[in-house]
PDB file with one MODEL, atoms N, CA, C and O in Angstrom:
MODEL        1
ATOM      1  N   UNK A   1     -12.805-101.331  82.728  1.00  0.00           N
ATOM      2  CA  UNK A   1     -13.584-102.391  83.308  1.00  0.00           C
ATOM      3  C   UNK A   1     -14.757-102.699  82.372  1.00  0.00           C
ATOM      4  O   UNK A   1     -15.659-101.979  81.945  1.00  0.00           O
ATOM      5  N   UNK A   2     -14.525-103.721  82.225  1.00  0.00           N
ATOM      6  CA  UNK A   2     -15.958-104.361  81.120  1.00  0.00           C
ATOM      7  C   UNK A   2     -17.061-104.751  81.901  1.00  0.00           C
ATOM      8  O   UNK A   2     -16.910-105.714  82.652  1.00  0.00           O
ATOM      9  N   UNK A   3     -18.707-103.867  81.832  1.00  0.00           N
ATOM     10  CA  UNK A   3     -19.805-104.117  82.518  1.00  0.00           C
ATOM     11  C   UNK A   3     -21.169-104.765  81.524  1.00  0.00           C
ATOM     12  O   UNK A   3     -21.218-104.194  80.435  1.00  0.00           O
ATOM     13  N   UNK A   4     -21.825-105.413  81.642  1.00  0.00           N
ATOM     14  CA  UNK A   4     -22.842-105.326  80.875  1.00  0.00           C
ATOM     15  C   UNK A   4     -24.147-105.450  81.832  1.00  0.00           C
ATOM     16  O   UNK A   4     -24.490-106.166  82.773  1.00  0.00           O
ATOM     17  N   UNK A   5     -24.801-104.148  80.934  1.00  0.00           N
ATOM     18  CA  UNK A   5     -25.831-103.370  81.535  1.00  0.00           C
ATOM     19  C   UNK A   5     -26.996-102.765  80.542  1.00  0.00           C
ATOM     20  O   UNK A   5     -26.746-102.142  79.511  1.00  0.00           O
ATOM     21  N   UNK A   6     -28.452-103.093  81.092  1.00  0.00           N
ATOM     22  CA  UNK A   6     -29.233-102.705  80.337  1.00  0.00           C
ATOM     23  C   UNK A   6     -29.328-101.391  80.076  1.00  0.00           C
ATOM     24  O   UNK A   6     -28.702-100.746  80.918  1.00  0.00           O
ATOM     25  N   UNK A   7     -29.986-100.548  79.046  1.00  0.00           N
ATOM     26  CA  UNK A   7     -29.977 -99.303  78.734  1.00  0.00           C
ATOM     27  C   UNK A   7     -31.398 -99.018  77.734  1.00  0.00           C
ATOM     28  O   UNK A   7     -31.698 -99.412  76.607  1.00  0.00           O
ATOM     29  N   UNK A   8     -32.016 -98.235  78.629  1.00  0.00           N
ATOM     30  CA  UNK A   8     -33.082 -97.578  77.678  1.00  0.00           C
ATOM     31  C   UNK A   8     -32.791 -97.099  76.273  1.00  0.00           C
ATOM     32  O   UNK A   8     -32.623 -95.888  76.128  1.00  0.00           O
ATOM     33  N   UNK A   9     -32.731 -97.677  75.506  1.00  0.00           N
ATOM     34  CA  UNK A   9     -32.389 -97.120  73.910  1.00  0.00           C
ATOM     35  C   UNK A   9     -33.218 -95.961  73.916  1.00  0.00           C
ATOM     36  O   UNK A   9     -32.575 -94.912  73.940  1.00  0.00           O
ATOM     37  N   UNK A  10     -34.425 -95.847  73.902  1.00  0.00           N
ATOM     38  CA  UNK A  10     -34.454 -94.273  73.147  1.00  0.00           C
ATOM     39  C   UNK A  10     -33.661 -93.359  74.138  1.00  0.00           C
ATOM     40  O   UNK A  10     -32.928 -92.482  73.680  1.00  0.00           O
ATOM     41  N   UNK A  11     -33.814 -93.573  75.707  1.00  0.00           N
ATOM     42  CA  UNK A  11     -32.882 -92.302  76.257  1.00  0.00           C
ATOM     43  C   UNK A  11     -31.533 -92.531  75.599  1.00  0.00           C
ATOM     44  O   UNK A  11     -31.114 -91.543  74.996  1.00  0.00           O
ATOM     45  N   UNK A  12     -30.887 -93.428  75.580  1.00  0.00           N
ATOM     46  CA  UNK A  12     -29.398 -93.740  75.030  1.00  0.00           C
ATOM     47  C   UNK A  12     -29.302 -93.110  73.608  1.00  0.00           C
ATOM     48  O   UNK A  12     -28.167 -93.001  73.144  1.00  0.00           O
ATOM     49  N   UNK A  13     -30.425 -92.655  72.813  1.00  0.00           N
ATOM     50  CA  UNK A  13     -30.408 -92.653  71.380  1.00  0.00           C
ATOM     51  C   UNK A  13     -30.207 -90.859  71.572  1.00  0.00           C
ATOM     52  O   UNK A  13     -29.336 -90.121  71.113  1.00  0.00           O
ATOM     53  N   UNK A  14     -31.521 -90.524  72.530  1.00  0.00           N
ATOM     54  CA  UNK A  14     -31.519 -88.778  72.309  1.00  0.00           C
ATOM     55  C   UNK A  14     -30.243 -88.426  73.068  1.00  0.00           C
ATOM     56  O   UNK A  14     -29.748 -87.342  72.760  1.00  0.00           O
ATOM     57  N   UNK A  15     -29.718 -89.030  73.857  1.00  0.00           N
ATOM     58  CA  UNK A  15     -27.912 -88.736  74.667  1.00  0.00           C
ATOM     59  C   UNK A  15     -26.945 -88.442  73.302  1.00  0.00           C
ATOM     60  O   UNK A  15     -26.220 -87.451  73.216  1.00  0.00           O
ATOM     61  N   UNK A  16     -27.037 -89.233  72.503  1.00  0.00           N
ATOM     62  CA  UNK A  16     -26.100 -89.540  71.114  1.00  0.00           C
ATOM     63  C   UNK A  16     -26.801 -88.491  70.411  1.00  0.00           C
ATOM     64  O   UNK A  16     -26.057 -88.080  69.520  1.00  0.00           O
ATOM     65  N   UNK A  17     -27.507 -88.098  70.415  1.00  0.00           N
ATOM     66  CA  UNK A  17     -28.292 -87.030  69.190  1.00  0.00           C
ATOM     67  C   UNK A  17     -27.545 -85.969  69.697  1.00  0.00           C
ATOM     68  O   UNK A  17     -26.637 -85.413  69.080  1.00  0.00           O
ATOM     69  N   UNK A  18     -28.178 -85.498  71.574  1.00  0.00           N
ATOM     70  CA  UNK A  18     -27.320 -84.444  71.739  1.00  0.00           C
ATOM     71  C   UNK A  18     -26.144 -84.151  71.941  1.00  0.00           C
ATOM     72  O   UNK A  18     -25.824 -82.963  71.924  1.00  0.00           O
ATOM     73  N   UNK A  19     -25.216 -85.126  72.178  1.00  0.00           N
ATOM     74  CA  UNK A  19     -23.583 -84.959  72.518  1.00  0.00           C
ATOM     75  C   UNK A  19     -23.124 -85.035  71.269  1.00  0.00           C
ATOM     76  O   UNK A  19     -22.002 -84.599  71.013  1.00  0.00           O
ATOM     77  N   UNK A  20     -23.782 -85.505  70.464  1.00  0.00           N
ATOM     78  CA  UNK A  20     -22.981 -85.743  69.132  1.00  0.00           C
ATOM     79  C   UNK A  20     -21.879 -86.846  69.586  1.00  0.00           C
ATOM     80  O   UNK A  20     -20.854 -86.735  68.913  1.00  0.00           O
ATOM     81  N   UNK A  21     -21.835 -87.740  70.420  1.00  0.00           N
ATOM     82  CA  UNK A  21     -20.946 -88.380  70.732  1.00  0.00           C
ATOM     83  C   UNK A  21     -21.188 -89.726  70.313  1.00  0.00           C
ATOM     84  O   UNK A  21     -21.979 -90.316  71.049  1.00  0.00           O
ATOM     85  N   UNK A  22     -20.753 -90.370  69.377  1.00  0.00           N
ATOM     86  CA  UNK A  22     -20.934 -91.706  68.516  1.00  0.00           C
ATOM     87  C   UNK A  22     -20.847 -93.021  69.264  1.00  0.00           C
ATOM     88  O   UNK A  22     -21.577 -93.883  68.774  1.00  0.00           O
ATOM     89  N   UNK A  23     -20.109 -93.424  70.378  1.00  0.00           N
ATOM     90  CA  UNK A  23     -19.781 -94.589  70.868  1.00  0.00           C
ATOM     91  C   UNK A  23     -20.381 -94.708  72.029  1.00  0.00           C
ATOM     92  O   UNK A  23     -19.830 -94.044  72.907  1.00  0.00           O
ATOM     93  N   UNK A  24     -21.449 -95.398  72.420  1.00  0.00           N
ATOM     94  CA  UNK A  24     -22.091 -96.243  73.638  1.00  0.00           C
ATOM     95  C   UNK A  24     -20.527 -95.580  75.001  1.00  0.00           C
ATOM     96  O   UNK A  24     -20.557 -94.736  75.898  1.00  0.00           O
ATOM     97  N   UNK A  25     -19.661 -96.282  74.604  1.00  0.00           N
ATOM     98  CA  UNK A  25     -18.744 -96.526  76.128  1.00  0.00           C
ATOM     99  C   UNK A  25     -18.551 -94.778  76.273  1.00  0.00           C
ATOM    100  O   UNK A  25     -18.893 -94.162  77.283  1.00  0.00           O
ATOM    101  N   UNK A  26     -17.960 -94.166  75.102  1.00  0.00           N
ATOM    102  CA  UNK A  26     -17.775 -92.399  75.369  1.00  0.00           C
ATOM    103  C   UNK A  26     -19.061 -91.804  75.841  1.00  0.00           C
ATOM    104  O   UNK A  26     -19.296 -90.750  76.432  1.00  0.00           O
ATOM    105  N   UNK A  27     -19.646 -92.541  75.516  1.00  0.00           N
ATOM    106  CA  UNK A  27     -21.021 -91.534  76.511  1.00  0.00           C
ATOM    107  C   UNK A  27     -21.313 -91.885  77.438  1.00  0.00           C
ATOM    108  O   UNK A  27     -21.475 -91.042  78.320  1.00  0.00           O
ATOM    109  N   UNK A  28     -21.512 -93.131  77.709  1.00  0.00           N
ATOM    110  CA  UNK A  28     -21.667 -93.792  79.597  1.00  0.00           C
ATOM    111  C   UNK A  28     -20.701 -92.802  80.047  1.00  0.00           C
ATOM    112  O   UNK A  28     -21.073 -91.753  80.572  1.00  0.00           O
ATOM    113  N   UNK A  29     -19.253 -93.146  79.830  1.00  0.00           N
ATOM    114  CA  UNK A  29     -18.368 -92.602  80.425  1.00  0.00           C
ATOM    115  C   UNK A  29     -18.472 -90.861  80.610  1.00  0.00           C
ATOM    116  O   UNK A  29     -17.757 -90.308  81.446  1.00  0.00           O
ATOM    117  N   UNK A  30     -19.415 -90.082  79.760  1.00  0.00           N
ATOM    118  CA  UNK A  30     -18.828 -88.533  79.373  1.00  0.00           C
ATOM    119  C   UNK A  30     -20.265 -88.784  80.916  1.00  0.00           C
ATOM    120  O   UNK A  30     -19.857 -88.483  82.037  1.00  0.00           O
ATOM    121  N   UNK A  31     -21.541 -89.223  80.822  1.00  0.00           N
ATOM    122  CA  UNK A  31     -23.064 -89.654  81.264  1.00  0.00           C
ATOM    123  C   UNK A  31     -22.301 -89.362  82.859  1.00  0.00           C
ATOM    124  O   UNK A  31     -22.525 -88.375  83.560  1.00  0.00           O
ATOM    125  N   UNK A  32     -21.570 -90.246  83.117  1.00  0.00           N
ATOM    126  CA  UNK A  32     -20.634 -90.577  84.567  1.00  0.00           C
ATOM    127  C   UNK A  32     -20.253 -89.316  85.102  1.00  0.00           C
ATOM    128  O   UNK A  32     -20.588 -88.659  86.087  1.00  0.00           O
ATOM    129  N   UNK A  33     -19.209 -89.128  83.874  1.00  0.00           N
ATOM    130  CA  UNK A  33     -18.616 -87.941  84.521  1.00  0.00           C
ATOM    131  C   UNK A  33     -19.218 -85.991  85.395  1.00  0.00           C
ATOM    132  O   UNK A  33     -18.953 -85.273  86.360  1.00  0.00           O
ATOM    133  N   UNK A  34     -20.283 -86.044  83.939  1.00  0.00           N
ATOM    134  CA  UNK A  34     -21.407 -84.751  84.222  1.00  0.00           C
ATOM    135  C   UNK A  34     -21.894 -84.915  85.683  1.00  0.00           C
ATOM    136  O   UNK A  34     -21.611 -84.221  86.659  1.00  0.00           O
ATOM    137  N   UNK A  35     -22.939 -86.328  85.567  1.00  0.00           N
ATOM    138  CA  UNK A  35     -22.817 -87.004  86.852  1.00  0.00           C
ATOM    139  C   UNK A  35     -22.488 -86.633  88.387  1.00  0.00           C
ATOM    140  O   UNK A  35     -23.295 -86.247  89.233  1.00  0.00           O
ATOM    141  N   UNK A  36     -21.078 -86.848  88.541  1.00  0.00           N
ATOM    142  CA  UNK A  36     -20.256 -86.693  89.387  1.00  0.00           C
ATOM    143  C   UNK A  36     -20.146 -85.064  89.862  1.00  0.00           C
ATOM    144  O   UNK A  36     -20.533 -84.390  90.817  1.00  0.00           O
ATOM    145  N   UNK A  37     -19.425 -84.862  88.680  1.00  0.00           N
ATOM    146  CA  UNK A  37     -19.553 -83.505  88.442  1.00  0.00           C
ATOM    147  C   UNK A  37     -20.784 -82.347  89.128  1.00  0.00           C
ATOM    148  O   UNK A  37     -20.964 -81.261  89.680  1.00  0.00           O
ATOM    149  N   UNK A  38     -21.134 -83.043  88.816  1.00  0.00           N
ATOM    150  CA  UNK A  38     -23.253 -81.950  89.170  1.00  0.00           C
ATOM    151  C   UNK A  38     -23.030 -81.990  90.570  1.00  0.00           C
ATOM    152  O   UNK A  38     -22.854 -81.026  91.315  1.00  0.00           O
ATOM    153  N   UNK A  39     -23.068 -83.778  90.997  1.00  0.00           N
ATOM    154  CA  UNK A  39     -23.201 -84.075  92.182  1.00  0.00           C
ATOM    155  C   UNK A  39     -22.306 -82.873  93.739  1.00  0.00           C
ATOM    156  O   UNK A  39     -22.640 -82.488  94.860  1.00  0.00           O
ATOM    157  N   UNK A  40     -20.884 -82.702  92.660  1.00  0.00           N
ATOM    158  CA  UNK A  40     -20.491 -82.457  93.632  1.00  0.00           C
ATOM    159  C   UNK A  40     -19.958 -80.473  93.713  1.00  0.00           C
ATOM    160  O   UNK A  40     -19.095 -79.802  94.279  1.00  0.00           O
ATOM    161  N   UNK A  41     -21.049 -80.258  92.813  1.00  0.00           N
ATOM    162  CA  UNK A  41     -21.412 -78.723  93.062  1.00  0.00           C
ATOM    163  C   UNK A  41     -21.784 -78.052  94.524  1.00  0.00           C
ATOM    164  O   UNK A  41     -22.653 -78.614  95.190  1.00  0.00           O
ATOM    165  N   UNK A  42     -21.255 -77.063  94.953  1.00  0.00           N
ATOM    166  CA  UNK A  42     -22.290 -76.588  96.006  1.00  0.00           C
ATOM    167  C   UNK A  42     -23.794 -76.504  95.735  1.00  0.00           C
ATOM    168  O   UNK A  42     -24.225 -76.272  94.605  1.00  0.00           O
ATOM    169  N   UNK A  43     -24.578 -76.696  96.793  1.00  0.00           N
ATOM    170  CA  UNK A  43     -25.778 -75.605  96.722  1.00  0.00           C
ATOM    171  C   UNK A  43     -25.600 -73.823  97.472  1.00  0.00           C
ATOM    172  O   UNK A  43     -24.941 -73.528  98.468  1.00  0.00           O
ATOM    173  N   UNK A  44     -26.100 -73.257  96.940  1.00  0.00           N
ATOM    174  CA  UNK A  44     -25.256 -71.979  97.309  1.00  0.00           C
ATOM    175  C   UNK A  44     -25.690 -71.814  98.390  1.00  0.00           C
ATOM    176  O   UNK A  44     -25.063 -71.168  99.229  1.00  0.00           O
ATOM    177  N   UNK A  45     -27.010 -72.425  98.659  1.00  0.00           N
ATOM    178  CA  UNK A  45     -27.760 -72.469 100.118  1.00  0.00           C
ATOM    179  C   UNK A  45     -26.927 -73.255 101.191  1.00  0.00           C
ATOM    180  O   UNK A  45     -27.378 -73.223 102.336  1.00  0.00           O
ATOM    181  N   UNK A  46     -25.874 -73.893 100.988  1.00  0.00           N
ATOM    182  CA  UNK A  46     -25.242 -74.185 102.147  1.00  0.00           C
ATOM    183  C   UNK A  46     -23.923 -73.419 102.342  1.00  0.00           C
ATOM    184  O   UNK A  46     -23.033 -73.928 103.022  1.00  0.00           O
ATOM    185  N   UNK A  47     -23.769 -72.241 101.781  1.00  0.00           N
ATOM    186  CA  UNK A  47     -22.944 -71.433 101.708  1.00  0.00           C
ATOM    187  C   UNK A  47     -22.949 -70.158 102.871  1.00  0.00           C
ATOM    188  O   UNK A  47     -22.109 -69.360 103.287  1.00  0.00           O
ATOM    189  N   UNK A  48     -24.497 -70.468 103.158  1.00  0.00           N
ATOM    190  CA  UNK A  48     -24.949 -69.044 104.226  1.00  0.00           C
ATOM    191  C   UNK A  48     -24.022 -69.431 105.763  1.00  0.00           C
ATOM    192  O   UNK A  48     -23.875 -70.435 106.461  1.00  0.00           O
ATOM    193  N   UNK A  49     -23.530 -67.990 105.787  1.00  0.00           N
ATOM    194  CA  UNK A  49     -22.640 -68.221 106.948  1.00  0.00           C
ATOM    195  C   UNK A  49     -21.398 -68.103 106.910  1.00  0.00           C
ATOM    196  O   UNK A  49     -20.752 -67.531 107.789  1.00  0.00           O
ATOM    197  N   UNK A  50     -20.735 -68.818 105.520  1.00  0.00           N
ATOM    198  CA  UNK A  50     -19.596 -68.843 105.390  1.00  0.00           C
ATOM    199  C   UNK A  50     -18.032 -68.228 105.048  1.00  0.00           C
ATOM    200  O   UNK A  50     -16.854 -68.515 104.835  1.00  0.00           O
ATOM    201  N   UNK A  51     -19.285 -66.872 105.211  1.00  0.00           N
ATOM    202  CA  UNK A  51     -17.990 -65.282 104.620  1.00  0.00           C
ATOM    203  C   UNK A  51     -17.770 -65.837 103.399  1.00  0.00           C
ATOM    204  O   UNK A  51     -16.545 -65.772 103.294  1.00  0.00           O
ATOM    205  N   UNK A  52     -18.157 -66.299 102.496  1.00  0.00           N
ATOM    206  CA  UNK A  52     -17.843 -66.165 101.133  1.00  0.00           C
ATOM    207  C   UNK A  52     -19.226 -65.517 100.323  1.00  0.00           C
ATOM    208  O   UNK A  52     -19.115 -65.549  99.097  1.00  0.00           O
ATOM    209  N   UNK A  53     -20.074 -65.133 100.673  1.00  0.00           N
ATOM    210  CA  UNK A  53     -21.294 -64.630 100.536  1.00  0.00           C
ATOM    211  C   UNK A  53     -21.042 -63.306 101.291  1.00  0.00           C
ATOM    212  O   UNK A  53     -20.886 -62.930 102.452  1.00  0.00           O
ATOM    213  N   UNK A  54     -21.090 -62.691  99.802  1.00  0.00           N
ATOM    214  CA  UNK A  54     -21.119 -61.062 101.118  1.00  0.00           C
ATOM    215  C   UNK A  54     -22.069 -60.729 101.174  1.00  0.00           C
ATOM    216  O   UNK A  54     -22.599 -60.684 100.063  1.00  0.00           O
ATOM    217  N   UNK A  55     -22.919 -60.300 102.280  1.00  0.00           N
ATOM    218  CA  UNK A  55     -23.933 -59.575 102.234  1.00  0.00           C
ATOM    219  C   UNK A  55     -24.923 -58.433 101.942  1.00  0.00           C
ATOM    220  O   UNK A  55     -26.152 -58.490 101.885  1.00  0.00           O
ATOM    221  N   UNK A  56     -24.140 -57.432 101.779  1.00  0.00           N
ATOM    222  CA  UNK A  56     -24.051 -56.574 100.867  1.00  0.00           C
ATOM    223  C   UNK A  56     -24.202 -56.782  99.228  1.00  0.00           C
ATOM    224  O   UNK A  56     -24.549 -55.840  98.516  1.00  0.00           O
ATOM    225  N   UNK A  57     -23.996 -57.716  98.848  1.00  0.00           N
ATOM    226  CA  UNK A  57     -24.013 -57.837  97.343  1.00  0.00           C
ATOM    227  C   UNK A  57     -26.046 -58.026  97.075  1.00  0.00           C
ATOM    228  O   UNK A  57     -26.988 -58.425  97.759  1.00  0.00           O
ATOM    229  N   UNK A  58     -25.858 -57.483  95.734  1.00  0.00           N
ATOM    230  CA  UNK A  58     -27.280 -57.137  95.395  1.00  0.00           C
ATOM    231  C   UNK A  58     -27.259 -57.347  93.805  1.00  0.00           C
ATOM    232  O   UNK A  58     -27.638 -56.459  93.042  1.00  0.00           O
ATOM    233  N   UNK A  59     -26.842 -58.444  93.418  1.00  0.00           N
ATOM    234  CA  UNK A  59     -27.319 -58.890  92.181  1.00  0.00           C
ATOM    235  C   UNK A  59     -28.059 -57.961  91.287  1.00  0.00           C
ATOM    236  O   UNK A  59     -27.501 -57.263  90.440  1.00  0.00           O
ATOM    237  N   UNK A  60     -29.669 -57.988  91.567  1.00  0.00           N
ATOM    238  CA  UNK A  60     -30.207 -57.179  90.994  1.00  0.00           C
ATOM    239  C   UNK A  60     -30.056 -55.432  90.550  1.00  0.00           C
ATOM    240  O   UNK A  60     -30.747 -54.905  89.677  1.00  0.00           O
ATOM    241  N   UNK A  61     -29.218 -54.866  91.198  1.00  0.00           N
ATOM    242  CA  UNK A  61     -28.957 -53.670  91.165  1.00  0.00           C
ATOM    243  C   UNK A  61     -27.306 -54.063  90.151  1.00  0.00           C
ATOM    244  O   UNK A  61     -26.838 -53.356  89.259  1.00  0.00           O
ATOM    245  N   UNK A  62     -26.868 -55.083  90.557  1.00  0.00           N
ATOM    246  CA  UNK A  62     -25.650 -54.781  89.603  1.00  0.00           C
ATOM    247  C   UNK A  62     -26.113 -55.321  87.738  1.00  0.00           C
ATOM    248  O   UNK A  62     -25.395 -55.009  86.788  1.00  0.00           O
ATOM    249  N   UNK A  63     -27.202 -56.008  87.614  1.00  0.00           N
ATOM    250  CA  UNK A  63     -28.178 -56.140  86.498  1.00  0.00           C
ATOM    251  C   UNK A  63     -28.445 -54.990  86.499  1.00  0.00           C
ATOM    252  O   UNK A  63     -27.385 -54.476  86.143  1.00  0.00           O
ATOM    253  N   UNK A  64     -29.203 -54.145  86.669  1.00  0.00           N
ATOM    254  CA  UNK A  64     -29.839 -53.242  86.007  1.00  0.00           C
ATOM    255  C   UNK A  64     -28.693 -51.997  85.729  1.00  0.00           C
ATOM    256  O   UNK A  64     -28.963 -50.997  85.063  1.00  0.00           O
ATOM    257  N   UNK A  65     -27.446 -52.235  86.328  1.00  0.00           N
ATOM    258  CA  UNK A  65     -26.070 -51.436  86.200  1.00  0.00           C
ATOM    259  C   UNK A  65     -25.689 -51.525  84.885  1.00  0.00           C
ATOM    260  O   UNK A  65     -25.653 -50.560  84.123  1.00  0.00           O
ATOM    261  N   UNK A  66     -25.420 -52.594  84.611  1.00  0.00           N
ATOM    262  CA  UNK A  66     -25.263 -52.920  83.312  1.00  0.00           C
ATOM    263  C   UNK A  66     -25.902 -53.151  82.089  1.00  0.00           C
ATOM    264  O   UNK A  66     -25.382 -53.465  81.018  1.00  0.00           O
ATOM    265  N   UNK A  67     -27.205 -52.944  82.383  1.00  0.00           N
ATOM    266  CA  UNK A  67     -27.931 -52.597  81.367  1.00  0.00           C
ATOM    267  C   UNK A  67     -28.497 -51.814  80.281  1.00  0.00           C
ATOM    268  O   UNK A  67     -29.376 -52.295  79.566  1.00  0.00           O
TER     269      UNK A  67
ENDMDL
END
């Protein structure tokens, strides 16, 4: 789909610096996808409750296990 849309050049410029990704449309498009992506992460905070959180688990003690 062909859009035309304004774009902050310097943010558009440091996007291309860091993706190393050369073409305006591959980066909207890669921009989109992360995007989406992020969006549709849990927060782990809506996880409480759900027996996939064991309670028992203690992070910090399994850090200093392996240390």
């Amino acid at each position: 789909m062909r859009t035309n849309i304004e774009l902050d050049q310097d943010l558009l410029e440091e996007a291309q610096r860091l993706s190393r990704i050369k073409t305006k449309d591959v980066l909207v498009h890669q921009a989109l996808l992360e995007f989406v992506a992020n969006r549709k992460r849990l927060d782990l905070r809506e996880l409480e409750g759900s027996n996939l959180l064991d309670p028992e688990y203690d992070h910090k003690a399994l850090r200093q296990a392996g240390a």
